[in-house]
Amino acid sequence: MAIDKGTVEQVAHLARIELGPGELEKLSRQLHDILGFIDKLSVLNIAMVEPASHILPISNVLREDEVRTCLTVDQALENAPSKNGNFFSVPKVIE
Amino acid sequence: MRYQTVIGLEVHLQLKTKTKAFCGCAIDFGKTPNSGVCPVCLGFPGTLPVYNKEALNSAIKVALAFSCQIQEHTKFDRKNYFYPDLPKNYQISQFDLPLSRHGYLDIFSDNKTKRIGITRVHLEEDAGKLIHESNASMVDFNRAGVPLLEIVSEPDLNSPQEAFDYLTSLKNIIEYLDVSDCDMEKGSLRCDANISLRPEGSKELGVKAELKNMNSFKGVKDALVFEVDRQAALLEAGQAMVQETRLWDAENGETVSMRNKEGAKDYRYFPDPDLTVFIIEQTMVSRIKSQLPELPHDKMRRFMRDYGLSEYDAKILVSSKKNAQFAEECIRKYPGKDKKNMANWLIGPMLSEANSRKVELHELNVNMEDLISLIGFVENQSISHLSAKLVLTQMIDSQKPAELIIRENNMLQISDTAELEQVISGVIRENEKSVTSFRAGKTNALMFLVGQVMKKSAGKANPKIVGELIKRRLTDA
Ligand SMILES: [Zn+2]
C-alpha cells in the first residue's frame, strides 16, 4: 500500500495533529517505509491460521452487575485543566 | 411522478442495569454532575474495562425477542472520533462481529401485519452530556459508559406511520422484557431515521438524509412527514439530493441541514485490545431463551384462544404490558361465563375513558370488583348499558363504588311491567299515526314508540321490555 501526502494529511487531520513545514514529506516517506516493512508479512503462508482479534487466548471476561464506589466529584475534577462548579469545562463545541 | 418512501431506523436503547457497561459506577441520572464516575468511565490511561454480565444477558434477551441470530463469536471495537462528551476519544462499540444479526419485528400498520427486518442488535456505551454556555461547554460524565444497545432496522419501512408503528411495537416488546425504561423524552430510547425517496417501481435506493434530534415517537413521524414532502419537491424540481444529516426542529416543524464539515465519516474502527472476545455458547442462549417472559404476540394469541377475543381486540389489550396485566386480571376475576363481556367493557367504555383522559387503562383507578359489580347491574338489566357508561365516568371521577352511584342517582331501570304499562298506554294514545304505521308493517314505528316511552321515563325504562310490551299490546289488540 502506498502512502501519499493526501493520506498523511487526512490521518493528521483525523488525529488533530498539526504538521510543521517539511513534516508532511518526511512523514509520508517514513509511513511508506513502515508499511513496506509490514508488507513482508505477506510472504507468510497463513492459510491454516484462524483470524484473531486479540492476542490473548481468553474469552468471556465479565463482571457481576455490582456497584463499586465511584470517585467524589472533587476527585473526578482534580486533574481537569478547566472546571466550572461540578462540571468539566471545555472550549465551546457548537455556536 | 409517484415516489416510494424508504425508511430505516436506528434505535439506541439504554439498558437499566445497576451499574455501567464497563465499570462498577452506579447508574443514577438524578445525581450531581460527575458524582457517578471513576477512572474507567473517565477514560484514564492504565484502566481496564470489564463488561457487565447483566448487560450481556439483557442484550441477548432483546436480540432473541426480535428473533435475531446470536453470533457465536462477538467482540468490541473502538469507534474513533473527537467530541468532548467522549472522554476516551473513542466509543466502545461493535463493528464487524456484532452480538446478533438477521432478526425481524412484526408491526401492525393500516390493519395489516408487516414484517420489518432487523439488520443487527449490537452492544455499545453511552457518551456524557454537554451543556452549552455562552463561552464554554460543560461536561457531565455520569452518563458516559451506560450500556446501550443499537437496534438497526432494514430499510423496510415505507411511510412515516409505519416508522411510528415500528417504534411502538419495539417499545412494547422491550417493556415486556423489562430491560429498559424506553422513555424517549428522558433519552433512554433515542431514534435516528434514514429516509430516501425513489420512483415507484425502481429497485435502486435514492440519496438519503439522516434525521436526528427527535425526542418523541410523534417527533419522528412529524420529521419524516416533513422530509417526504421536502425530498419529493426537490426530486420533482429535478434537483440533485445531497446525502446529509438533518436536525429536526420541533418548534418550527422542519428539518435543518447540519453543515457538513468533516466530509465522509471515518471512524477507523479497530478491535479494542482492552477487551477480550466473547464466545456465546448455545447453552447460554437456550437458557436465556427459556427465561424470556411471554411476549406481546404470544399473549395476544393466548388472549384470542383462552378468552375468545378477536385479533383486533386482543391486540389492543396487549399493546402495553401494564394494560395487559390489568385486563387479564379483570377477565380472570369476572365471574360470568362469557369472558368476552368483560373484554368488551375494557375495549369499549374503559378504553374510551382512558383515551379521553390521556392515561392508560390501568391508570384509571377503577377497582376491579367494582367494575365487575357494574357489569352485573347491566347483565341483570337493573340499569341500561347507556347509564352504566355514565356510572363508569362517575366512578372514575368520584372514586365512589358503582352501587352507591346508581342508588344516589336513582338510576335503576324500571322493569316493573305494571308501572311501564301505564306509560305505554299514554304513548299509544298520543301517537296514533305511529301506531297505524306499525300495524301496517313499518317496524321503524316501533323504535319511535319505544323512544317516546324512554323519554317519558327519563331514560329509566328498560327498552327491551318496553319494546316487547308495546309489540304485544299492538298485535294482540
Ligand atoms: Zn465508572
PDB file of N, CA and C in Angstrom, chain B residues 11-17 19-23 27-29 36-37 40-43 51 55 76-77 79 81 83-94 122-130 139-150 180 183-184 186-192:
ATOM      1  N   VAL B  11     -32.223   2.615  16.468  1.00  0.00           N
ATOM      2  CA  VAL B  11     -32.688   2.919  17.814  1.00  0.00           C
ATOM      3  C   VAL B  11     -31.567   2.649  18.808  1.00  0.00           C
ATOM      4  N   HIS B  12     -31.348   3.595  19.693  1.00  0.00           N
ATOM      5  CA  HIS B  12     -30.400   3.386  20.786  1.00  0.00           C
ATOM      6  C   HIS B  12     -31.179   3.253  22.074  1.00  0.00           C
ATOM      7  N   LEU B  13     -30.852   2.216  22.810  1.00  0.00           N
ATOM      8  CA  LEU B  13     -31.622   1.882  23.991  1.00  0.00           C
ATOM      9  C   LEU B  13     -30.687   1.788  25.189  1.00  0.00           C
ATOM     10  N   GLN B  14     -30.991   2.533  26.267  1.00  0.00           N
ATOM     11  CA  GLN B  14     -30.194   2.407  27.486  1.00  0.00           C
ATOM     12  C   GLN B  14     -30.695   1.207  28.274  1.00  0.00           C
ATOM     13  N   LEU B  15     -29.795   0.321  28.648  1.00  0.00           N
ATOM     14  CA  LEU B  15     -30.196  -0.824  29.459  1.00  0.00           C
ATOM     15  C   LEU B  15     -30.249  -0.388  30.917  1.00  0.00           C
ATOM     16  N   LYS B  16     -31.285  -0.877  31.643  1.00  0.00           N
ATOM     17  CA  LYS B  16     -31.375  -0.422  33.039  1.00  0.00           C
ATOM     18  C   LYS B  16     -30.697  -1.402  33.992  1.00  0.00           C
ATOM     19  N   THR B  17     -29.398  -1.542  33.831  1.00  0.00           N
ATOM     20  CA  THR B  17     -28.612  -2.333  34.781  1.00  0.00           C
ATOM     21  C   THR B  17     -28.317  -1.456  35.990  1.00  0.00           C
ATOM     22  N   THR B  19     -25.290  -1.042  37.247  1.00  0.00           N
ATOM     23  CA  THR B  19     -24.017  -0.344  37.031  1.00  0.00           C
ATOM     24  C   THR B  19     -23.751  -0.148  35.544  1.00  0.00           C
ATOM     25  N   LYS B  20     -22.725   0.644  35.249  1.00  0.00           N
ATOM     26  CA  LYS B  20     -22.381   0.968  33.869  1.00  0.00           C
ATOM     27  C   LYS B  20     -21.861  -0.265  33.106  1.00  0.00           C
ATOM     28  N   ALA B  21     -21.595  -0.059  31.820  1.00  0.00           N
ATOM     29  CA  ALA B  21     -21.199  -1.185  30.958  1.00  0.00           C
ATOM     30  C   ALA B  21     -19.842  -1.763  31.348  1.00  0.00           C
ATOM     31  N   PHE B  22     -18.881  -0.900  31.628  1.00  0.00           N
ATOM     32  CA  PHE B  22     -17.512  -1.386  31.784  1.00  0.00           C
ATOM     33  C   PHE B  22     -16.896  -1.085  33.150  1.00  0.00           C
ATOM     34  N   CYS B  23     -17.691  -0.517  34.079  1.00  0.00           N
ATOM     35  CA  CYS B  23     -17.169  -0.233  35.415  1.00  0.00           C
ATOM     36  C   CYS B  23     -18.312  -0.332  36.423  1.00  0.00           C
ATOM     37  N   ILE B  27     -25.649   3.589  38.107  1.00  0.00           N
ATOM     38  CA  ILE B  27     -26.361   4.450  37.159  1.00  0.00           C
ATOM     39  C   ILE B  27     -27.494   5.141  37.894  1.00  0.00           C
ATOM     40  N   ASP B  28     -27.438   6.455  37.946  1.00  0.00           N
ATOM     41  CA  ASP B  28     -28.477   7.213  38.634  1.00  0.00           C
ATOM     42  C   ASP B  28     -28.444   8.619  38.057  1.00  0.00           C
ATOM     43  N   PHE B  29     -29.444   8.905  37.217  1.00  0.00           N
ATOM     44  CA  PHE B  29     -29.360  10.161  36.473  1.00  0.00           C
ATOM     45  C   PHE B  29     -29.752  11.375  37.287  1.00  0.00           C
ATOM     46  N   GLY B  36     -21.026  10.237  39.568  1.00  0.00           N
ATOM     47  CA  GLY B  36     -21.113   8.805  39.268  1.00  0.00           C
ATOM     48  C   GLY B  36     -20.056   8.411  38.263  1.00  0.00           C
ATOM     49  N   VAL B  37     -18.815   8.757  38.551  1.00  0.00           N
ATOM     50  CA  VAL B  37     -17.741   8.479  37.582  1.00  0.00           C
ATOM     51  C   VAL B  37     -16.548   7.856  38.298  1.00  0.00           C
ATOM     52  N   VAL B  40     -12.247   4.438  35.088  1.00  0.00           N
ATOM     53  CA  VAL B  40     -12.561   3.693  33.858  1.00  0.00           C
ATOM     54  C   VAL B  40     -13.458   4.518  32.937  1.00  0.00           C
ATOM     55  N   CYS B  41     -14.581   5.030  33.476  1.00  0.00           N
ATOM     56  CA  CYS B  41     -15.512   5.733  32.586  1.00  0.00           C
ATOM     57  C   CYS B  41     -15.047   7.164  32.296  1.00  0.00           C
ATOM     58  N   LEU B  42     -14.008   7.634  33.003  1.00  0.00           N
ATOM     59  CA  LEU B  42     -13.417   8.925  32.636  1.00  0.00           C
ATOM     60  C   LEU B  42     -12.279   8.729  31.641  1.00  0.00           C
ATOM     61  N   GLY B  43     -12.017   7.453  31.284  1.00  0.00           N
ATOM     62  CA  GLY B  43     -11.022   7.167  30.255  1.00  0.00           C
ATOM     63  C   GLY B  43      -9.589   7.439  30.692  1.00  0.00           C
ATOM     64  N   TYR B  51     -16.756  -5.971  30.883  1.00  0.00           N
ATOM     65  CA  TYR B  51     -18.177  -5.830  30.542  1.00  0.00           C
ATOM     66  C   TYR B  51     -19.093  -6.435  31.610  1.00  0.00           C
ATOM     67  N   ALA B  55     -25.746  -6.786  31.565  1.00  0.00           N
ATOM     68  CA  ALA B  55     -25.980  -6.069  30.305  1.00  0.00           C
ATOM     69  C   ALA B  55     -25.962  -7.062  29.144  1.00  0.00           C
ATOM     70  N   PHE B  76     -15.695  -6.408  20.903  1.00  0.00           N
ATOM     71  CA  PHE B  76     -15.859  -4.951  20.946  1.00  0.00           C
ATOM     72  C   PHE B  76     -14.807  -4.264  20.086  1.00  0.00           C
ATOM     73  N   ASP B  77     -15.206  -3.157  19.446  1.00  0.00           N
ATOM     74  CA  ASP B  77     -14.278  -2.359  18.651  1.00  0.00           C
ATOM     75  C   ASP B  77     -14.283  -0.917  19.152  1.00  0.00           C
ATOM     76  N   LYS B  79     -14.585   2.922  18.168  1.00  0.00           N
ATOM     77  CA  LYS B  79     -15.055   3.835  17.128  1.00  0.00           C
ATOM     78  C   LYS B  79     -14.443   5.191  17.471  1.00  0.00           C
ATOM     79  N   TYR B  81     -13.544   9.054  17.335  1.00  0.00           N
ATOM     80  CA  TYR B  81     -13.873  10.415  16.919  1.00  0.00           C
ATOM     81  C   TYR B  81     -13.694  11.366  18.092  1.00  0.00           C
ATOM     82  N   TYR B  83     -14.998  14.334  20.326  1.00  0.00           N
ATOM     83  CA  TYR B  83     -16.097  15.175  20.762  1.00  0.00           C
ATOM     84  C   TYR B  83     -16.006  15.185  22.279  1.00  0.00           C
ATOM     85  N   PRO B  84     -16.190  16.337  22.915  1.00  0.00           N
ATOM     86  CA  PRO B  84     -15.878  16.390  24.349  1.00  0.00           C
ATOM     87  C   PRO B  84     -16.788  15.560  25.262  1.00  0.00           C
ATOM     88  N   ASP B  85     -17.908  15.022  24.717  1.00  0.00           N
ATOM     89  CA  ASP B  85     -18.722  14.175  25.601  1.00  0.00           C
ATOM     90  C   ASP B  85     -18.155  12.753  25.673  1.00  0.00           C
ATOM     91  N   LEU B  86     -17.065  12.541  24.944  1.00  0.00           N
ATOM     92  CA  LEU B  86     -16.465  11.212  24.851  1.00  0.00           C
ATOM     93  C   LEU B  86     -15.066  11.267  25.472  1.00  0.00           C
ATOM     94  N   PRO B  87     -14.908  10.833  26.744  1.00  0.00           N
ATOM     95  CA  PRO B  87     -13.634  11.085  27.431  1.00  0.00           C
ATOM     96  C   PRO B  87     -12.437  10.363  26.812  1.00  0.00           C
ATOM     97  N   LYS B  88     -12.657   9.207  26.181  1.00  0.00           N
ATOM     98  CA  LYS B  88     -11.529   8.442  25.650  1.00  0.00           C
ATOM     99  C   LYS B  88     -11.171   8.824  24.215  1.00  0.00           C
ATOM    100  N   ASN B  89     -11.991   9.673  23.591  1.00  0.00           N
ATOM    101  CA  ASN B  89     -11.876   9.971  22.162  1.00  0.00           C
ATOM    102  C   ASN B  89     -12.202   8.774  21.293  1.00  0.00           C
ATOM    103  N   TYR B  90     -12.774   7.754  21.899  1.00  0.00           N
ATOM    104  CA  TYR B  90     -13.383   6.676  21.118  1.00  0.00           C
ATOM    105  C   TYR B  90     -14.544   6.129  21.923  1.00  0.00           C
ATOM    106  N   GLN B  91     -15.493   5.562  21.205  1.00  0.00           N
ATOM    107  CA  GLN B  91     -16.627   4.920  21.868  1.00  0.00           C
ATOM    108  C   GLN B  91     -16.430   3.419  21.715  1.00  0.00           C
ATOM    109  N   ILE B  92     -16.637   2.675  22.788  1.00  0.00           N
ATOM    110  CA  ILE B  92     -16.568   1.220  22.654  1.00  0.00           C
ATOM    111  C   ILE B  92     -17.885   0.774  22.028  1.00  0.00           C
ATOM    112  N   SER B  93     -17.778   0.117  20.874  1.00  0.00           N
ATOM    113  CA  SER B  93     -18.954  -0.286  20.109  1.00  0.00           C
ATOM    114  C   SER B  93     -18.648  -1.625  19.451  1.00  0.00           C
ATOM    115  N   GLN B  94     -19.466  -2.034  18.499  1.00  0.00           N
ATOM    116  CA  GLN B  94     -19.189  -3.271  17.767  1.00  0.00           C
ATOM    117  C   GLN B  94     -19.252  -2.978  16.285  1.00  0.00           C
ATOM    118  N   HIS B 122     -26.561  -4.581  18.410  1.00  0.00           N
ATOM    119  CA  HIS B 122     -25.210  -4.671  18.964  1.00  0.00           C
ATOM    120  C   HIS B 122     -25.019  -3.851  20.234  1.00  0.00           C
ATOM    121  N   LEU B 123     -23.892  -4.138  20.907  1.00  0.00           N
ATOM    122  CA  LEU B 123     -23.592  -3.534  22.202  1.00  0.00           C
ATOM    123  C   LEU B 123     -22.727  -2.303  22.024  1.00  0.00           C
ATOM    124  N   GLU B 124     -22.958  -1.285  22.831  1.00  0.00           N
ATOM    125  CA  GLU B 124     -22.037  -0.159  22.891  1.00  0.00           C
ATOM    126  C   GLU B 124     -22.222   0.604  24.188  1.00  0.00           C
ATOM    127  N   GLU B 125     -21.563   1.748  24.305  1.00  0.00           N
ATOM    128  CA  GLU B 125     -21.659   2.518  25.552  1.00  0.00           C
ATOM    129  C   GLU B 125     -22.140   3.927  25.237  1.00  0.00           C
ATOM    130  N   ASP B 126     -22.789   4.542  26.216  1.00  0.00           N
ATOM    131  CA  ASP B 126     -23.301   5.897  26.035  1.00  0.00           C
ATOM    132  C   ASP B 126     -22.177   6.913  26.259  1.00  0.00           C
ATOM    133  N   ALA B 127     -22.400   8.135  25.771  1.00  0.00           N
ATOM    134  CA  ALA B 127     -21.446   9.227  25.978  1.00  0.00           C
ATOM    135  C   ALA B 127     -21.939  10.098  27.136  1.00  0.00           C
ATOM    136  N   GLY B 128     -21.150  11.083  27.517  1.00  0.00           N
ATOM    137  CA  GLY B 128     -21.559  12.013  28.568  1.00  0.00           C
ATOM    138  C   GLY B 128     -22.561  13.031  28.035  1.00  0.00           C
ATOM    139  N   LYS B 129     -22.868  14.022  28.875  1.00  0.00           N
ATOM    140  CA  LYS B 129     -23.826  15.052  28.473  1.00  0.00           C
ATOM    141  C   LYS B 129     -23.142  16.404  28.418  1.00  0.00           C
ATOM    142  N   LEU B 130     -23.496  17.185  27.408  1.00  0.00           N
ATOM    143  CA  LEU B 130     -22.914  18.515  27.282  1.00  0.00           C
ATOM    144  C   LEU B 130     -23.971  19.572  27.555  1.00  0.00           C
ATOM    145  N   VAL B 139     -19.242  19.649  30.756  1.00  0.00           N
ATOM    146  CA  VAL B 139     -19.391  18.216  30.551  1.00  0.00           C
ATOM    147  C   VAL B 139     -19.720  17.493  31.851  1.00  0.00           C
ATOM    148  N   ASP B 140     -20.741  16.645  31.774  1.00  0.00           N
ATOM    149  CA  ASP B 140     -21.121  15.769  32.882  1.00  0.00           C
ATOM    150  C   ASP B 140     -20.952  14.335  32.379  1.00  0.00           C
ATOM    151  N   PHE B 141     -20.069  13.571  33.032  1.00  0.00           N
ATOM    152  CA  PHE B 141     -19.782  12.208  32.558  1.00  0.00           C
ATOM    153  C   PHE B 141     -20.594  11.126  33.276  1.00  0.00           C
ATOM    154  N   ASN B 142     -21.628  11.520  34.041  1.00  0.00           N
ATOM    155  CA  ASN B 142     -22.427  10.497  34.724  1.00  0.00           C
ATOM    156  C   ASN B 142     -23.021   9.480  33.747  1.00  0.00           C
ATOM    157  N   ARG B 143     -23.359   9.939  32.537  1.00  0.00           N
ATOM    158  CA  ARG B 143     -23.983   9.039  31.570  1.00  0.00           C
ATOM    159  C   ARG B 143     -22.944   8.263  30.747  1.00  0.00           C
ATOM    160  N   ALA B 144     -21.689   8.725  30.795  1.00  0.00           N
ATOM    161  CA  ALA B 144     -20.649   8.071  29.985  1.00  0.00           C
ATOM    162  C   ALA B 144     -20.456   6.639  30.459  1.00  0.00           C
ATOM    163  N   GLY B 145     -20.563   5.702  29.546  1.00  0.00           N
ATOM    164  CA  GLY B 145     -20.350   4.301  29.899  1.00  0.00           C
ATOM    165  C   GLY B 145     -21.611   3.543  30.267  1.00  0.00           C
ATOM    166  N   VAL B 146     -22.772   4.195  30.214  1.00  0.00           N
ATOM    167  CA  VAL B 146     -24.029   3.464  30.459  1.00  0.00           C
ATOM    168  C   VAL B 146     -24.229   2.480  29.298  1.00  0.00           C
ATOM    169  N   PRO B 147     -24.613   1.218  29.595  1.00  0.00           N
ATOM    170  CA  PRO B 147     -24.736   0.256  28.487  1.00  0.00           C
ATOM    171  C   PRO B 147     -25.865   0.624  27.528  1.00  0.00           C
ATOM    172  N   LEU B 148     -25.532   0.593  26.240  1.00  0.00           N
ATOM    173  CA  LEU B 148     -26.510   0.895  25.195  1.00  0.00           C
ATOM    174  C   LEU B 148     -26.639  -0.303  24.275  1.00  0.00           C
ATOM    175  N   LEU B 149     -27.810  -0.430  23.665  1.00  0.00           N
ATOM    176  CA  LEU B 149     -27.986  -1.357  22.554  1.00  0.00           C
ATOM    177  C   LEU B 149     -28.298  -0.518  21.344  1.00  0.00           C
ATOM    178  N   GLU B 150     -27.728  -0.894  20.212  1.00  0.00           N
ATOM    179  CA  GLU B 150     -28.141  -0.247  18.978  1.00  0.00           C
ATOM    180  C   GLU B 150     -28.938  -1.271  18.186  1.00  0.00           C
ATOM    181  N   SER B 180     -35.296  -1.934  29.816  1.00  0.00           N
ATOM    182  CA  SER B 180     -35.004  -0.520  29.601  1.00  0.00           C
ATOM    183  C   SER B 180     -36.256   0.287  29.920  1.00  0.00           C
ATOM    184  N   ASP B 183     -37.874   5.522  27.496  1.00  0.00           N
ATOM    185  CA  ASP B 183     -38.520   6.828  27.564  1.00  0.00           C
ATOM    186  C   ASP B 183     -37.766   7.803  26.666  1.00  0.00           C
ATOM    187  N   MET B 184     -38.389   8.138  25.536  1.00  0.00           N
ATOM    188  CA  MET B 184     -37.689   8.979  24.568  1.00  0.00           C
ATOM    189  C   MET B 184     -37.442  10.386  25.112  1.00  0.00           C
ATOM    190  N   LYS B 186     -36.847  11.186  28.143  1.00  0.00           N
ATOM    191  CA  LYS B 186     -35.738  11.158  29.100  1.00  0.00           C
ATOM    192  C   LYS B 186     -34.454  10.640  28.468  1.00  0.00           C
ATOM    193  N   GLY B 187     -34.546  10.258  27.190  1.00  0.00           N
ATOM    194  CA  GLY B 187     -33.326   9.843  26.483  1.00  0.00           C
ATOM    195  C   GLY B 187     -32.936   8.386  26.661  1.00  0.00           C
ATOM    196  N   SER B 188     -33.774   7.584  27.342  1.00  0.00           N
ATOM    197  CA  SER B 188     -33.396   6.168  27.480  1.00  0.00           C
ATOM    198  C   SER B 188     -33.682   5.394  26.194  1.00  0.00           C
ATOM    199  N   LEU B 189     -34.457   6.009  25.288  1.00  0.00           N
ATOM    200  CA  LEU B 189     -34.605   5.476  23.936  1.00  0.00           C
ATOM    201  C   LEU B 189     -34.380   6.635  22.985  1.00  0.00           C
ATOM    202  N   ARG B 190     -33.477   6.450  22.026  1.00  0.00           N
ATOM    203  CA  ARG B 190     -33.228   7.510  21.044  1.00  0.00           C
ATOM    204  C   ARG B 190     -33.372   6.913  19.654  1.00  0.00           C
ATOM    205  N   CYS B 191     -33.777   7.737  18.715  1.00  0.00           N
ATOM    206  CA  CYS B 191     -34.008   7.194  17.378  1.00  0.00           C
ATOM    207  C   CYS B 191     -33.515   8.153  16.300  1.00  0.00           C
ATOM    208  N   ASP B 192     -32.700   7.628  15.393  1.00  0.00           N
ATOM    209  CA  ASP B 192     -32.309   8.363  14.192  1.00  0.00           C
ATOM    210  C   ASP B 192     -32.977   7.675  13.017  1.00  0.00           C
TER     211      ASP B 192
END
